[in-house]
XYZ file of C-alpha atoms in Angstrom:
713
model
C 28.610 25.640 -60.230
C 32.323 25.384 -59.535
C 32.873 24.048 -63.056
C 30.982 26.907 -64.694
C 33.176 29.517 -63.060
C 36.275 27.308 -63.104
C 36.441 27.674 -59.368
C 37.477 24.695 -57.356
C 36.772 26.186 -53.969
C 40.462 26.607 -53.057
C 42.879 29.399 -54.039
C 42.241 28.956 -57.788
C 39.938 31.967 -57.801
C 42.972 34.169 -56.998
C 46.002 32.524 -58.535
C 48.263 34.714 -56.596
C 46.864 33.506 -53.334
C 45.237 35.527 -50.678
C 45.443 39.259 -50.662
C 46.618 39.103 -47.082
C 49.762 37.132 -46.359
C 48.431 36.191 -42.972
C 44.742 35.164 -42.896
C 44.437 36.576 -39.399
C 44.989 40.080 -40.740
C 41.833 39.860 -42.804
C 39.836 39.535 -39.637
C 41.486 42.223 -37.553
C 42.007 44.969 -40.144
C 42.665 48.246 -38.339
C 40.370 51.117 -39.297
C 40.805 54.755 -38.557
C 38.936 56.513 -35.833
C 36.894 58.647 -38.274
C 35.971 55.982 -40.818
C 32.288 55.086 -40.982
C 31.585 51.553 -42.140
C 28.108 50.274 -42.998
C 27.322 46.628 -42.208
C 24.005 45.388 -43.661
C 21.840 43.457 -41.143
C 22.169 39.691 -41.246
C 19.850 36.989 -39.942
C 21.186 35.562 -36.752
C 22.632 32.099 -37.151
C 20.841 29.446 -35.066
C 23.922 27.263 -34.828
C 27.147 28.878 -33.787
C 30.089 26.550 -33.952
C 33.319 27.582 -32.280
C 36.563 27.741 -34.188
C 40.197 27.417 -33.241
C 43.391 28.585 -34.851
C 45.885 26.009 -36.003
C 48.982 27.437 -37.496
C 48.258 29.683 -40.492
C 44.686 28.423 -40.975
C 41.717 28.243 -38.640
C 39.642 25.093 -38.492
C 35.957 24.908 -37.627
C 34.811 22.243 -35.098
C 32.189 19.678 -36.073
C 28.683 20.992 -35.286
C 26.863 19.090 -32.482
C 23.187 18.930 -31.646
C 24.131 19.709 -28.044
C 24.723 23.333 -28.972
C 21.059 23.756 -29.874
C 19.165 25.872 -27.363
C 16.331 24.324 -25.405
C 13.752 26.104 -27.545
C 14.971 24.336 -30.676
C 15.161 20.942 -29.014
C 11.660 21.489 -27.671
C 10.353 22.013 -31.212
C 12.198 18.921 -32.413
C 10.982 16.689 -29.608
C 7.354 17.647 -29.906
C 7.424 16.637 -33.583
C 8.711 13.118 -32.944
C 6.284 10.632 -34.519
C 5.632 8.338 -31.542
C 6.082 7.577 -27.883
C 8.840 5.044 -28.484
C 10.950 7.700 -30.205
C 10.433 10.116 -27.340
C 11.409 7.423 -24.854
C 14.601 6.727 -26.782
C 15.508 10.396 -26.828
C 14.860 10.655 -23.102
C 17.597 8.094 -22.511
C 20.294 10.265 -24.079
C 20.884 12.718 -21.246
C 19.267 14.275 -18.230
C 18.810 17.494 -20.203
C 16.843 15.743 -22.930
C 14.834 13.818 -20.349
C 13.770 16.960 -18.505
C 12.967 18.730 -21.793
C 10.780 15.867 -22.953
C 9.030 15.721 -19.615
C 8.137 19.407 -19.932
C 6.095 18.845 -23.102
C 2.385 18.721 -22.484
C 0.309 16.184 -24.327
C -1.602 18.852 -26.247
C 1.709 20.367 -27.397
C 2.780 17.178 -29.200
C 2.283 17.488 -32.940
C -0.209 15.017 -34.332
C 0.510 12.629 -37.172
C -1.326 14.904 -39.610
C 1.108 17.749 -39.024
C 4.197 15.570 -39.432
C 3.111 13.127 -42.110
C 4.956 15.060 -44.817
C 8.247 14.305 -43.121
C 9.808 11.027 -44.170
C 11.642 9.108 -41.454
C 14.979 9.846 -43.123
C 14.272 13.571 -42.984
C 13.766 13.724 -39.246
C 16.448 15.841 -37.638
C 17.155 13.393 -34.840
C 17.689 9.751 -35.756
C 16.196 8.174 -32.678
C 17.127 4.647 -33.667
C 20.776 5.576 -33.617
C 20.557 7.221 -30.221
C 22.050 5.374 -27.298
C 21.881 6.347 -23.639
C 24.845 8.434 -22.632
C 27.421 7.234 -20.199
C 26.147 9.784 -17.697
C 22.708 8.276 -17.734
C 24.106 4.793 -17.474
C 26.041 5.730 -14.395
C 23.101 7.598 -12.975
C 20.996 4.518 -13.386
C 17.854 6.340 -14.535
C 16.574 5.683 -18.049
C 13.049 5.445 -19.349
C 13.559 1.828 -20.360
C 14.891 0.891 -16.922
C 12.082 2.603 -15.046
C 9.456 1.012 -17.266
C 10.993 -2.461 -17.000
C 10.965 -2.264 -13.201
C 7.187 -1.991 -13.198
C 6.211 -3.675 -16.430
C 3.391 -5.647 -14.797
C 1.793 -2.808 -12.818
C -1.397 -2.140 -14.727
C -4.777 -1.220 -13.346
C -8.014 -2.800 -14.448
C -8.997 0.309 -16.414
C -5.984 -0.034 -18.688
C -3.869 2.704 -17.108
C -0.479 2.080 -15.560
C 0.349 2.213 -11.865
C 3.697 3.286 -10.433
C 5.091 3.412 -6.889
C 8.349 5.098 -5.851
C 9.732 4.434 -2.389
C 12.736 5.754 -0.488
C 15.832 6.215 -2.632
C 13.900 5.595 -5.834
C 11.723 8.656 -5.227
C 13.535 11.300 -7.315
C 12.593 13.925 -9.872
C 14.491 12.061 -12.601
C 12.434 8.928 -12.112
C 9.218 10.920 -12.165
C 10.336 12.551 -15.403
C 11.156 9.135 -16.891
C 7.744 7.825 -15.824
C 6.020 10.844 -17.336
C 7.759 10.303 -20.691
C 7.626 6.501 -20.776
C 4.017 5.892 -19.779
C 2.581 8.113 -22.504
C 2.945 5.422 -25.162
C 1.595 2.635 -22.915
C -1.886 3.808 -22.090
C -0.974 6.649 -19.761
C -0.292 6.798 -16.048
C -3.378 6.175 -13.935
C -2.003 5.794 -10.400
C 1.130 7.230 -8.796
C 2.353 6.644 -5.229
C 5.395 8.361 -3.736
C 6.373 6.996 -0.341
C 9.240 8.418 1.622
C 11.874 10.760 0.314
C 15.378 10.554 -1.069
C 17.529 12.503 1.381
C 19.940 13.892 -1.205
C 17.780 14.023 -4.350
C 14.211 13.785 -3.194
C 11.038 14.519 -5.106
C 10.355 18.236 -5.463
C 7.851 20.409 -7.277
C 9.857 19.876 -10.470
C 9.054 16.163 -10.492
C 5.332 16.757 -9.983
C 5.394 19.317 -12.790
C 6.738 16.632 -15.137
C 3.929 14.290 -14.101
C 1.319 17.007 -14.513
C 2.474 17.829 -18.055
C 3.051 14.304 -19.272
C 0.300 12.354 -17.494
C -3.081 14.030 -18.009
C -4.771 10.664 -17.469
C -3.653 10.498 -13.816
C -6.533 9.430 -11.589
C -4.905 8.588 -8.251
C -2.030 10.371 -6.497
C -0.505 9.474 -3.108
C 2.209 11.549 -1.430
C 3.499 10.090 1.842
C 6.225 11.801 3.853
C 7.329 14.073 1.024
C 8.394 17.254 2.794
C 10.021 18.906 -0.244
C 6.802 19.069 -2.279
C 4.740 22.199 -1.783
C 1.814 24.070 -3.267
C 3.575 24.743 -6.577
C 3.788 21.077 -7.527
C 0.230 20.274 -6.523
C -1.036 23.341 -8.409
C 0.507 21.876 -11.562
C -1.205 18.557 -10.855
C -4.539 20.314 -10.439
C -4.211 22.092 -13.783
C -2.652 19.245 -15.741
C -4.613 16.277 -14.363
C -8.312 17.229 -14.417
C -9.357 13.549 -14.271
C -7.916 13.112 -10.762
C -10.256 11.015 -8.623
C -8.194 10.053 -5.566
C -5.783 12.223 -3.573
C -3.832 10.972 -0.548
C -1.605 13.444 1.315
C 0.290 12.224 4.373
C 2.979 14.158 6.243
C 3.291 16.888 3.646
C 3.900 20.014 5.774
C 4.658 22.273 2.793
C 1.223 21.772 1.219
C -1.428 24.253 2.329
C -4.998 25.264 1.607
C -3.861 26.979 -1.586
C -3.017 23.685 -3.299
C -6.159 21.911 -2.117
C -8.292 24.827 -3.292
C -6.825 24.358 -6.771
C -7.596 20.637 -6.655
C -11.204 21.398 -5.748
C -11.472 23.935 -8.540
C -9.898 21.911 -11.361
C -10.699 18.290 -10.386
C -14.488 17.935 -10.117
C -14.247 14.127 -10.405
C -12.485 13.819 -7.037
C -14.197 11.036 -5.091
C -11.615 10.123 -2.418
C -9.613 12.512 -0.218
C -7.165 11.533 2.525
C -5.308 14.148 4.557
C -2.988 13.040 7.348
C -0.562 15.098 9.411
C -0.689 18.122 7.090
C -0.414 21.035 9.500
C -1.085 23.774 6.925
C -4.347 22.368 5.587
C -7.389 23.758 7.350
C -11.081 24.545 7.113
C -11.045 26.684 3.979
C -9.883 23.941 1.619
C -12.296 21.357 3.056
C -15.175 23.761 2.497
C -14.101 24.198 -1.133
C -13.862 20.437 -1.668
C -17.392 19.991 -0.342
C -18.771 22.665 -2.664
C -16.851 21.767 -5.842
C -16.606 17.956 -5.771
C -20.127 16.520 -6.122
C -18.817 12.953 -6.530
C -16.937 12.861 -3.226
C -17.450 9.450 -1.597
C -14.612 8.974 0.877
C -12.960 11.426 3.304
C -10.193 10.657 5.789
C -8.848 13.505 7.922
C -6.235 12.553 10.512
C -4.047 14.586 12.853
C -4.554 17.952 11.152
C -4.501 20.584 13.917
C -5.872 23.348 11.677
C -9.074 21.450 10.897
C -12.045 22.152 13.145
C -15.817 22.072 13.271
C -16.194 24.676 10.538
C -14.386 22.622 7.889
C -15.851 19.240 8.840
C -19.413 20.557 9.170
C -19.265 22.381 5.835
C -17.771 19.374 4.051
C -20.335 16.907 5.392
C -23.333 19.148 4.818
C -22.273 19.855 1.207
C -21.711 16.177 0.355
C -24.869 14.868 1.972
C -25.982 12.570 -0.829
C -22.605 11.294 -2.047
C -20.301 10.842 0.955
C -20.320 7.190 2.044
C -17.066 6.757 4.011
C -15.839 9.105 6.756
C -12.856 8.719 9.092
C -11.981 11.468 11.569
C -8.970 10.986 13.824
C -7.075 13.245 16.199
C -8.971 16.446 15.307
C -9.981 19.435 17.384
C -13.673 18.976 16.716
C -16.527 19.061 19.205
C -20.103 17.874 19.525
C -21.066 20.194 16.651
C -19.377 17.960 14.086
C -21.072 14.844 15.466
C -24.428 16.576 15.292
C -23.798 17.402 11.628
C -22.842 13.777 10.958
C -26.041 12.555 12.573
C -28.188 14.932 10.544
C -26.454 15.114 7.141
C -24.807 11.686 6.905
C -27.627 10.255 4.847
C -25.312 8.324 2.503
C -22.646 7.299 5.043
C -22.123 3.536 5.260
C -18.711 3.450 6.994
C -17.841 5.752 9.897
C -14.760 5.836 12.160
C -14.222 8.275 15.031
C -10.789 7.957 16.626
C -9.096 9.992 19.311
C -11.679 12.808 19.495
C -10.951 14.154 22.969
C -13.287 17.169 22.782
C -16.410 15.135 22.032
C -18.739 14.470 24.968
C -21.714 12.281 25.752
C -24.013 14.921 24.311
C -22.374 14.678 20.908
C -23.009 10.950 20.579
C -26.551 11.356 21.879
C -27.339 14.083 19.322
C -25.708 12.074 16.533
C -27.838 9.018 17.339
C -31.049 11.033 17.499
C -30.344 12.916 14.269
C -31.962 10.102 12.253
C -29.508 10.683 9.410
C -27.438 7.513 9.724
C -30.040 5.152 8.347
C -27.564 3.585 5.884
C -24.675 3.169 8.324
C -23.362 -0.401 8.232
C -19.904 -0.195 9.830
C -19.045 1.990 12.839
C -15.777 2.198 14.834
C -15.228 4.297 17.962
C -11.699 4.303 19.370
C -10.272 6.301 22.275
C -13.233 8.651 22.600
C -13.861 9.506 26.248
C -17.365 10.781 25.499
C -18.764 7.302 24.902
C -21.178 6.465 27.723
C -24.194 4.237 28.228
C -26.684 6.940 27.228
C -24.850 8.001 24.085
C -24.216 4.452 22.886
C -27.839 3.449 23.329
C -28.900 6.450 21.221
C -26.428 5.408 18.516
C -27.929 1.913 18.455
C -31.424 3.272 17.995
C -30.369 5.746 15.316
C -28.534 3.177 13.168
C -31.096 0.480 12.330
C -28.962 -1.099 9.584
C -25.689 -1.274 11.522
C -23.891 -4.567 10.824
C -20.407 -4.144 12.275
C -19.463 -2.241 15.426
C -15.998 -1.821 16.947
C -15.395 -0.202 20.331
C -11.876 0.284 21.710
C -10.439 2.062 24.720
C -13.746 3.484 25.923
C -13.375 3.336 29.675
C -16.761 4.840 30.665
C -18.952 2.211 29.012
C -20.556 -0.269 31.413
C -22.500 -3.527 31.094
C -25.871 -1.776 30.994
C -24.887 0.462 28.102
C -23.452 -2.428 26.099
C -26.522 -4.609 26.540
C -28.861 -1.716 25.712
C -26.895 -1.017 22.537
C -27.099 -4.649 21.402
C -30.847 -4.683 21.980
C -31.290 -1.435 20.010
C -29.078 -2.442 17.070
C -31.230 -5.269 15.823
C -29.234 -5.828 12.617
C -25.857 -6.166 14.325
C -23.764 -9.071 12.986
C -20.273 -8.370 14.321
C -19.245 -6.831 17.657
C -15.643 -6.115 18.719
C -14.598 -4.768 22.108
C -11.027 -4.020 23.147
C -9.707 -2.537 26.396
C -13.166 -1.718 27.738
C -12.333 -2.530 31.336
C -15.724 -1.729 32.885
C -17.303 -4.593 30.945
C -17.667 -7.638 33.168
C -18.880 -11.189 32.765
C -22.487 -9.963 33.054
C -22.037 -7.678 30.077
C -20.423 -10.442 28.022
C -23.216 -12.939 28.567
C -25.814 -10.172 28.385
C -24.753 -9.629 24.774
C -25.202 -13.326 23.987
C -28.700 -13.568 25.418
C -29.868 -10.149 24.151
C -29.026 -10.479 20.453
C -32.108 -11.067 18.336
C -30.588 -13.772 16.164
C -28.305 -11.842 13.786
C -25.024 -11.735 15.735
C -22.475 -13.915 13.958
C -19.109 -12.773 15.319
C -18.132 -11.619 18.822
C -14.663 -10.510 19.926
C -13.364 -9.433 23.341
C -9.704 -8.422 23.673
C -7.830 -7.223 26.772
C -10.993 -6.626 28.784
C -9.639 -6.893 32.310
C -12.992 -6.475 34.027
C -14.167 -9.981 33.165
C -13.951 -12.357 36.141
C -14.748 -16.041 35.988
C -17.858 -17.099 37.919
C -20.892 -19.322 37.483
C -23.981 -17.599 36.088
C -27.433 -18.967 35.291
C -29.243 -18.187 32.056
C -32.401 -19.603 30.596
C -31.759 -22.133 27.870
C -34.525 -20.435 25.905
C -32.044 -17.611 25.195
C -29.612 -19.555 23.042
C -27.486 -17.552 20.620
C -27.692 -19.934 17.689
C -26.527 -17.370 15.140
C -23.029 -16.931 16.618
C -20.436 -18.679 14.448
C -17.178 -16.959 15.426
C -15.951 -16.215 18.970
C -12.658 -14.558 19.902
C -11.616 -14.015 23.525
C -7.993 -12.898 23.656
C -5.880 -11.969 26.655
C -8.789 -11.694 29.085
C -7.154 -13.246 32.160
C -10.393 -13.522 34.121
C -12.090 -15.670 31.505
C -11.795 -19.283 32.683
C -13.397 -22.710 32.733
C -16.829 -21.706 34.043
C -17.274 -18.933 31.508
C -16.165 -21.116 28.585
C -18.458 -23.959 29.594
C -21.392 -21.517 29.691
C -20.461 -20.214 26.224
C -20.581 -23.748 24.873
C -24.143 -24.216 26.150
C -25.370 -20.827 24.904
C -23.692 -20.982 21.465
C -23.959 -24.499 20.037
C -23.273 -23.423 16.430
C -19.764 -22.086 16.940
C -17.244 -23.024 14.249
C -14.349 -20.563 14.690
C -12.858 -20.119 18.177
C -9.868 -18.026 19.247
C -8.912 -18.367 22.923
C -5.424 -16.884 22.718
C -3.763 -15.959 25.988
C -6.311 -17.462 28.416
C -3.839 -18.661 31.028
C -6.554 -19.784 33.444
C -8.113 -22.204 30.983
C -7.593 -25.915 31.686
C -8.668 -29.228 30.174
C -11.852 -29.247 32.218
C -13.295 -26.072 30.742
C -12.253 -26.804 27.173
C -13.592 -30.379 27.298
C -17.001 -29.142 28.359
C -16.931 -26.540 25.624
C -16.015 -28.847 22.730
C -18.681 -31.333 23.787
C -21.360 -28.629 23.443
C -20.373 -27.487 19.940
C -22.811 -29.329 17.696
C -21.911 -27.722 14.346
C -18.302 -28.939 14.344
C -15.284 -26.723 14.975
C -13.343 -25.693 11.877
C -10.764 -23.223 13.213
C -9.382 -23.397 16.756
C -6.652 -21.137 18.125
C -5.341 -21.973 21.593
C -2.079 -20.058 21.510
C -0.423 -19.475 24.904
C -2.977 -21.565 26.803
C -0.277 -22.912 29.073
C -2.342 -25.393 31.087
C -3.785 -27.482 28.247
C -2.551 -31.063 27.867
C -2.714 -33.921 25.369
C -5.994 -35.117 26.881
C -8.076 -32.227 25.595
C -6.312 -32.102 22.198
C -6.971 -35.807 21.675
C -10.644 -35.244 22.532
C -10.785 -32.290 20.154
C -9.305 -34.378 17.335
C -11.698 -37.230 17.979
C -14.896 -35.167 18.177
C -14.156 -32.507 15.565
C -11.512 -34.119 13.380
C -13.977 -34.386 10.511
C -14.398 -30.585 10.337
C -11.163 -29.192 11.816
C -9.167 -27.212 9.237
C -6.878 -25.044 11.388
C -5.320 -25.742 14.790
C -2.942 -23.363 16.559
C -1.202 -24.655 19.683
C 1.651 -22.142 19.717
C 3.154 -21.907 23.198
C 1.169 -24.783 24.712
C 4.217 -26.235 26.387
C 2.417 -29.291 27.795
C 1.502 -30.624 24.346
C 3.610 -33.647 23.344
C 3.788 -36.261 20.603
C 0.560 -37.848 21.827
C -1.414 -34.911 20.449
C 0.259 -35.247 17.051
C -0.576 -38.944 16.975
C -4.259 -38.150 17.633
C -4.228 -35.401 15.007
C -2.651 -37.730 12.444
C -5.290 -40.368 13.103
C -8.480 -38.271 13.122
C -7.963 -34.833 11.465
C -8.049 -35.691 7.778
C -9.218 -32.176 6.746
C -6.536 -30.300 8.684
C -4.555 -27.954 6.424
C -2.794 -25.620 8.913
C -1.065 -26.816 12.071
C 1.048 -24.747 14.461
C 2.798 -26.576 17.309
C 5.527 -23.999 17.890
C 7.246 -24.093 21.281
C 5.525 -27.366 22.187
C 7.202 -30.424 23.712
C 7.121 -32.492 20.522
C 9.974 -34.661 19.261
C 11.008 -36.499 16.123
C 8.444 -39.196 16.900
C 5.603 -36.704 16.580
C 6.865 -35.522 13.191
C 7.101 -39.167 12.117
C 3.478 -39.726 13.153
C 2.346 -36.836 10.939
C 4.392 -38.120 8.017
C 2.951 -41.633 8.312
C -0.675 -40.443 8.380
C -2.593 -41.784 5.395
C -5.364 -39.206 5.148
C -3.597 -36.127 6.562
C -2.985 -33.367 4.036
C -1.252 -30.572 5.983
C -0.265 -27.648 3.785
C 1.212 -25.280 6.373
C 3.221 -26.596 9.314
C 5.065 -24.652 12.012
C 7.368 -26.314 14.530
C 9.276 -23.151 15.429
C 11.082 -23.276 18.751
C 10.654 -27.022 19.203
C 14.085 -27.725 20.633
C 13.503 -31.503 20.898
C 13.190 -31.889 17.122
C 16.525 -32.996 15.636
C 18.170 -34.015 12.374
C 16.362 -37.355 12.561
C 13.198 -35.575 11.360
C 14.687 -34.910 7.916
C 13.107 -37.880 6.102
C 9.741 -37.242 7.764
C 9.730 -33.537 6.895
C 10.710 -34.430 3.357
C 7.777 -36.848 3.233
C 5.420 -34.097 4.414
C 6.909 -31.837 1.767
C 4.864 -33.556 -0.915
C 1.816 -31.588 0.249
C 3.335 -28.678 2.197
C 3.000 -25.117 0.966
C 4.810 -23.635 3.943
C 7.180 -24.831 6.645
C 8.577 -22.974 9.669
C 11.536 -24.479 11.531
C 12.914 -21.300 13.091
C 14.770 -21.655 16.377
C 14.834 -25.438 16.156
C 18.307 -25.684 17.618
C 18.385 -29.439 17.275
C 18.371 -29.182 13.492
C 21.827 -28.571 12.044
C 22.802 -26.308 9.168
C 23.466 -29.179 6.800
C 20.061 -30.724 7.375
C 18.374 -27.401 6.741
C 20.229 -27.083 3.426
C 19.175 -30.584 2.411
C 15.615 -29.816 3.435
C 15.566 -26.646 1.392
C 16.865 -28.528 -1.633
C 14.273 -31.277 -1.363
C 11.359 -28.965 -0.696
C 12.462 -26.664 -3.510
C 12.156 -29.481 -5.982
C 8.599 -30.032 -4.766
C 7.540 -26.411 -5.396
C 7.469 -25.657 -1.687
C 7.790 -22.115 -0.395
C 11.195 -22.485 1.228
C 13.542 -19.540 1.635
C 17.129 -19.518 2.782
C 18.072 -17.717 5.947
C 19.502 -14.726 4.114
C 16.073 -13.833 2.764
C 14.191 -14.656 5.955
C 13.721 -11.205 7.455
C 12.919 -9.517 4.173
C 10.484 -12.234 3.175
C 8.629 -12.116 6.470
C 8.236 -8.351 6.310
C 7.016 -8.294 2.725
C 4.796 -11.374 2.802
C 6.707 -13.097 0.006
C 5.831 -16.560 -1.101
C 7.454 -18.856 -3.598
C 5.880 -20.148 -6.762
C 6.977 -21.892 -9.930
C 6.264 -20.576 -13.409
C 6.474 -22.529 -16.640
C 10.039 -21.359 -17.255
C 11.629 -20.687 -13.875
C 11.034 -20.046 -10.220
C 10.856 -16.496 -8.964
C 9.759 -14.578 -5.887
C 6.617 -12.546 -6.183
C 4.749 -10.387 -3.680
C 1.201 -11.278 -2.740
C -0.711 -8.824 -0.551
C -3.467 -11.295 0.276
C -1.073 -13.707 2.005
C -1.111 -12.761 5.685
C 1.930 -13.014 7.890
C 0.468 -15.702 10.135
C 0.151 -17.940 7.069
C 3.683 -17.281 5.926
C 6.245 -19.856 6.894
C 9.878 -20.153 6.036
C 13.007 -22.085 6.775
C 15.772 -20.396 8.712
C 19.307 -21.653 8.791
C 20.171 -22.317 12.421
C 23.599 -22.858 13.877
C 24.286 -26.370 15.059
C 24.943 -27.006 18.726
C 28.609 -27.484 18.015
């Protein structure tokens, strides 16, 4: 067009130059006070670029996408073709991240509405976008958040994320909301703790609600800055929510839980702990609106009373299978409702209910509604008496597991009557029930009808050792596991009687029985016909090598685990017997025993011994001379504990770590000791390299490590 009019775009249109000598005058032409000027309406420009004066000419700055208002960017972002593009844009700046996280899934344009746009025509070239320096310094990008949890995926195909402590921020939640959309969607989110300076607020939950409609499980623990507003967004944006866990969230009230009940009919698990503003009204709504509710845990909520619990349980009669009530201001009314309406309950726990009396337990047992109850725990409830417990036994014909702790009014008669009534009982645990004596203990053994498999007594100070007579016709042949821990009155006579009454025992835990000697244990092991597989004798101070040698000789063919921690009279002679006879032993703990290098050498020279976990912690007589023997054992070891072995020098520990490392042994240096022990970390080798991984199923008592100790010098 410039050629047609012979106009080059410069001053050629007016050869004489501009009409105004100074271009500024053209912009600020003075008009009279009485001159009317008509300006036709113009469409408002969407992009306004600033200009600056430079000498006689003004120059316009280069237009930037940052000057676009949020409304325009919103329209651009929701038309991006895929999740990867949105994730890339989210890494540009915090502003873009928060804008992208505010887009609901239904607001994203489908491929049909954007298929006419070629990739080169898209306004934002996402491939050319790089995270800004601000985001790099901030340390929060979608790619970084996703890479931190790349392996967290549930069995249903949805992703799982957990934010703890300093990582729990709104920016990370926004990044998760944007990044998980293209990877199957977020299925489970846990927020534990709070960032003091930039903690999770309602804004972060809003981002999750808008970007993660597939969310099925949400846990908020100790998040004081999240209130009703955030949970209301979750209720409206995540209708598929099935599990909700609220712990120490004081800003959340009935209003939020009412919204959850109204919008999330698939809710099947609800946990409320230490939420002072949640009361009866919301629990009533959950019972009415959530027909699939299966699990309810209410703990330390002062506003919850009989009205809420009774309404919830009566509304969910045929679905609710797990109930845990702890530290609530409920009375016998709630227990009566449980006994009548708990037709589907299989697991029940009542903890710290101070306002419940004997009448409540009696009514609950006679309600005939707990026919399906299989597991029952009563802890710190003063209303438990002989009469109430007997009624519970009669009213729960299918009860398999029963745990009773800190119930000081229960006596021998009530315990024996309960065992006789609960004919299906398989496991019985008692702790700190001080009115239970030796008569009650043996009364349980002779009264069980043949189903009791596991019996545990812990810290029951009423048991006193004495000789009792029972008919040999009343043998408890079904009992396989026996645990008697820290009951100081349980001694030789009682243990010898147990051996005669329970010949099929295989797992025995006698931790903390200071009065036990070789005499009582020898009589016991001679009576065990089935063969002992797991024996724990920790802190049995009076046991010697004589009884351990006899144990190895008689049960070495079946013994798999032996714990002698704190048995200070055990010496190398016991290790020699173990090495000779216990060819199935896989776990051995001789911590704080009087063993020396000779005992370690005996274990290393054993032909058939295949110990996988060995603990010699606190064995001060073990020295550097044990290095070759420990290295020899390392061919089969999966764990080794040499903490507080002051006779082993730093250099030897380093050599041991190096040798065991090459044998794929779980050995950690001292710097990682505390962290590893707390997190149950074990070491494994992959095809490419070795790396630390967490394993929840590995218990702490099976975890062993190597700690660098200072040499005596």
